mmCIF file of C-alpha atoms in Angstrom:
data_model
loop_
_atom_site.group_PDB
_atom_site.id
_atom_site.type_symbol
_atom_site.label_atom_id
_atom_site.label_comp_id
_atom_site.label_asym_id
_atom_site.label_seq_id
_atom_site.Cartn_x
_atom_site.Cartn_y
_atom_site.Cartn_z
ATOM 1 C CA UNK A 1 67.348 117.793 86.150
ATOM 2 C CA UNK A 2 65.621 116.926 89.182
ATOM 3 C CA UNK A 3 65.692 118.712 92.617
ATOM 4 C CA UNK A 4 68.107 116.773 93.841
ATOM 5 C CA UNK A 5 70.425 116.897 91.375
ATOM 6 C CA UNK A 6 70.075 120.891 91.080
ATOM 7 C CA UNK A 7 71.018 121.251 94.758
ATOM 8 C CA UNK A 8 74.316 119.036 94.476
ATOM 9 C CA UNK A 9 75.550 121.621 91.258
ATOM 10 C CA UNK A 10 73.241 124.605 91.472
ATOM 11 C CA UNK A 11 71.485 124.972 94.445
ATOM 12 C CA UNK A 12 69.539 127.724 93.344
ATOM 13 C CA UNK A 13 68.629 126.568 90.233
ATOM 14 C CA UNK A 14 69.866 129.856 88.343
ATOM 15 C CA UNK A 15 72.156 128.601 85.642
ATOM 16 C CA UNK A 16 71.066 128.386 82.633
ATOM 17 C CA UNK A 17 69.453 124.973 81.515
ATOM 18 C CA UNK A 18 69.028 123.467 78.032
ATOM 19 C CA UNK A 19 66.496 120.897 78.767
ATOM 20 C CA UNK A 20 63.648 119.008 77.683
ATOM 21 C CA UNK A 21 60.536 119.208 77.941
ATOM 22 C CA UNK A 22 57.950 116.786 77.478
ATOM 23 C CA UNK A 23 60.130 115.909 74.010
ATOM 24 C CA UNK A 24 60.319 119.903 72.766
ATOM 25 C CA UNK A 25 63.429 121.879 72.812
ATOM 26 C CA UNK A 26 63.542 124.757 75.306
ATOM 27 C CA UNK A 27 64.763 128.215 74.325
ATOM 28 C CA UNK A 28 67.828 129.385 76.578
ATOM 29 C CA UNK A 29 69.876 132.341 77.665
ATOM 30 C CA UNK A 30 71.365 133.811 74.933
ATOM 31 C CA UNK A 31 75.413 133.700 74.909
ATOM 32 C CA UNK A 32 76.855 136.730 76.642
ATOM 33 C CA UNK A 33 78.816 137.701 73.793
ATOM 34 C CA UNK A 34 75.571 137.506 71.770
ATOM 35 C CA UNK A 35 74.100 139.957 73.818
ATOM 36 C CA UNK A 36 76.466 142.694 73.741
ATOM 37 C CA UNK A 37 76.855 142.681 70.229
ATOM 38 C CA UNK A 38 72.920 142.968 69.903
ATOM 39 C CA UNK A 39 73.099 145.767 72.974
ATOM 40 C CA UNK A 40 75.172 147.886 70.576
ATOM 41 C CA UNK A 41 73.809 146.922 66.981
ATOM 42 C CA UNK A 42 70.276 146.811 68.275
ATOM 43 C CA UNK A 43 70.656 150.341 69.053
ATOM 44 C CA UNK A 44 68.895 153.111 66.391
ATOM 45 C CA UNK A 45 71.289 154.177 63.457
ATOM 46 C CA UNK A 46 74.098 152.640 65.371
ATOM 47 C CA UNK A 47 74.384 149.165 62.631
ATOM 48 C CA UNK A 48 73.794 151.871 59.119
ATOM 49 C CA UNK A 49 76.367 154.100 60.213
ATOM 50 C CA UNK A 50 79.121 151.159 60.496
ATOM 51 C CA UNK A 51 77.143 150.142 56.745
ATOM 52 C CA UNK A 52 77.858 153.672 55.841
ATOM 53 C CA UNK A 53 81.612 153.529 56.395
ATOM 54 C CA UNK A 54 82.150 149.910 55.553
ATOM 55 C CA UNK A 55 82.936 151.250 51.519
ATOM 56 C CA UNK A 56 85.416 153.673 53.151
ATOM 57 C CA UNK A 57 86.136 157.036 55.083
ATOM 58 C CA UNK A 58 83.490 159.504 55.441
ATOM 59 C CA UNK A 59 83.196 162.965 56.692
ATOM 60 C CA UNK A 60 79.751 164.148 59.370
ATOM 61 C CA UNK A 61 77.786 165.310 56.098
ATOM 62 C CA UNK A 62 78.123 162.226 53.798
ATOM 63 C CA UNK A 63 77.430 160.465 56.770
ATOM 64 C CA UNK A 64 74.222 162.377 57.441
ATOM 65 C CA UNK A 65 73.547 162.262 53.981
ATOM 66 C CA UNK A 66 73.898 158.281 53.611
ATOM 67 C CA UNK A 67 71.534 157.191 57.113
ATOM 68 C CA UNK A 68 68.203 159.840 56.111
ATOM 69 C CA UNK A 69 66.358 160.975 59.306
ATOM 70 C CA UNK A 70 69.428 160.991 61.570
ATOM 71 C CA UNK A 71 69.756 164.514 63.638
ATOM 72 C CA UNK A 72 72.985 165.650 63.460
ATOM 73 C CA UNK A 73 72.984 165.235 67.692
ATOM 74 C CA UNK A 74 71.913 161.650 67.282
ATOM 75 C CA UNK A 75 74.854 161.023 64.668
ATOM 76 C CA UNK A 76 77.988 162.918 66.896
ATOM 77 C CA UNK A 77 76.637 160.703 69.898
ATOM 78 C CA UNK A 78 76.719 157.184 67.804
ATOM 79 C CA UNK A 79 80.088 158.428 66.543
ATOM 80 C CA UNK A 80 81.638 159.274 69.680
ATOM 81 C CA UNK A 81 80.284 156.086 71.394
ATOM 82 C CA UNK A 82 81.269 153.612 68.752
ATOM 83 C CA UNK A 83 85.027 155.531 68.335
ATOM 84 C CA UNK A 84 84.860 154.897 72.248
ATOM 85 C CA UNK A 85 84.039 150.977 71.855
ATOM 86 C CA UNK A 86 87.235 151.064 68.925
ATOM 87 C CA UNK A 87 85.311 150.388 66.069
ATOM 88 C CA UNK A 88 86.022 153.826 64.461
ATOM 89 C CA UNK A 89 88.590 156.707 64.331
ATOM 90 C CA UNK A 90 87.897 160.151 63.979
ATOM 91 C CA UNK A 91 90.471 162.465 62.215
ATOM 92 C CA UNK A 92 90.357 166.152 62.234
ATOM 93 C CA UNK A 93 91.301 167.772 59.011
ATOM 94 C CA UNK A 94 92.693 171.104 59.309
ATOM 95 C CA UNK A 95 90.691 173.564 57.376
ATOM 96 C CA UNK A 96 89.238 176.056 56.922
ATOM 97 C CA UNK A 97 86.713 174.548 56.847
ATOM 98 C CA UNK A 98 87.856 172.390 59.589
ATOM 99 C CA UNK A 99 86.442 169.066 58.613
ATOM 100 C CA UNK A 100 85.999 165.788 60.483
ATOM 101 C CA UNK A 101 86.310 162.183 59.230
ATOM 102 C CA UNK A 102 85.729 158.919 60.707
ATOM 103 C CA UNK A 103 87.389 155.882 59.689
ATOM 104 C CA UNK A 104 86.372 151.891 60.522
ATOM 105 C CA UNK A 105 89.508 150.380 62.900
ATOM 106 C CA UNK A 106 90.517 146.572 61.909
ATOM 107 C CA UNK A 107 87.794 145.960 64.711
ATOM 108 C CA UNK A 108 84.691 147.539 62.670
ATOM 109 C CA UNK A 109 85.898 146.171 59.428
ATOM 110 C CA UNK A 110 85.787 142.755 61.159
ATOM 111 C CA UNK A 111 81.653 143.398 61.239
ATOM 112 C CA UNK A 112 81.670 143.406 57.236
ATOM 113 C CA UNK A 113 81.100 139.844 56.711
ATOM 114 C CA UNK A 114 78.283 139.821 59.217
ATOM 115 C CA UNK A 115 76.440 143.120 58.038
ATOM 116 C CA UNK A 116 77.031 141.093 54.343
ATOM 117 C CA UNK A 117 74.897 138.080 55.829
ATOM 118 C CA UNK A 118 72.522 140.335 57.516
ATOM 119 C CA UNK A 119 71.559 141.538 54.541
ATOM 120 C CA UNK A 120 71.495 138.294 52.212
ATOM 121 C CA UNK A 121 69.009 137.488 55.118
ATOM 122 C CA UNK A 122 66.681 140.283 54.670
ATOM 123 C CA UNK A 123 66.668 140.628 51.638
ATOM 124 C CA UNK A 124 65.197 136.984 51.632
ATOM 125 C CA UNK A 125 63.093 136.826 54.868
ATOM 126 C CA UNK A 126 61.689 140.812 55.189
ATOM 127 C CA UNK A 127 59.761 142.137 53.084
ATOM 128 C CA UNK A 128 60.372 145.620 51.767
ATOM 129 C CA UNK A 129 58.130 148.680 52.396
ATOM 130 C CA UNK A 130 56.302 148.864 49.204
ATOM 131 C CA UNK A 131 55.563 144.248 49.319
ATOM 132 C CA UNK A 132 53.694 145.212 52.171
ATOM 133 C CA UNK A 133 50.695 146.630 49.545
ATOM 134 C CA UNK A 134 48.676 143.810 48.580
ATOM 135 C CA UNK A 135 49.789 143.090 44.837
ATOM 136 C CA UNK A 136 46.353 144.460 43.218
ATOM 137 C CA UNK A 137 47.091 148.409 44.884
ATOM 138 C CA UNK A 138 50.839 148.476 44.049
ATOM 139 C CA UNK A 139 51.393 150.585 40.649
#
């Protein structure tokens, strides 16, 4: 686009452009929609607890059970924001003991597929913990 043709649609030249240069494709702005979903999965624990529930309900201790080296703070804050955002319910059980489970919505079941893919992808492009030993140390 040249400077005369940015000032006629964009005078400032902030939108976003997918243009070439010198023959090469340019990275661009990432789709908003893109960028929220990564805003919330991209967050620690927050993509292993929806994992964690995709098989079905699960109280606060199988859920600190299934995503190791989550506090128990860390956990009731991912809950509470992702019940916020609709992805989850929470259901108290009356007790004693007065237990708590949390349940995907429609909405957080819609992430399966994804989180499926996800994983087909890493378990093909990242390598696990122990591949990072060169072959002649691993036992």
């Amino acid at each position: 686009m040249t400077d005369g043709e940015r000032s006629q649609g964009d005078p400032a030249g902030t939108a976003p452009q997918a243009t070439k240069d010198l023959g090469n494709d340019v990275c661009t702005e990432p789709d908003s929609a893109l960028t929220r979903v990564f805003h919330l999965l991209g967050k620690r624990w927050t993509g292993l607890i929806l994992a964690a529930l995709i098989s079905g309900p699960g109280h606060f201790a199988e859920l600190k059970r299934a995503v190791p080296g989550i506090s128990e703070r860390m956990l009731s804050d991912r809950l509470t924001e992702l019940a916020e955002l609709g992805l989850l319910t929470r259901q108290v059980e009356a007790g004693p003991p007065l237990r708590v489970s949390y349940r995907l919505t429609a909405a957080g079941q819609g992430l399966r597929p994804s989180l499926v893919e996800l994983t087909r992808w890493a378990e093909t492009h990242l390598a696990t913990e122990g591949a990072r030993c060169p072959e002649q140390f691993r036992s």
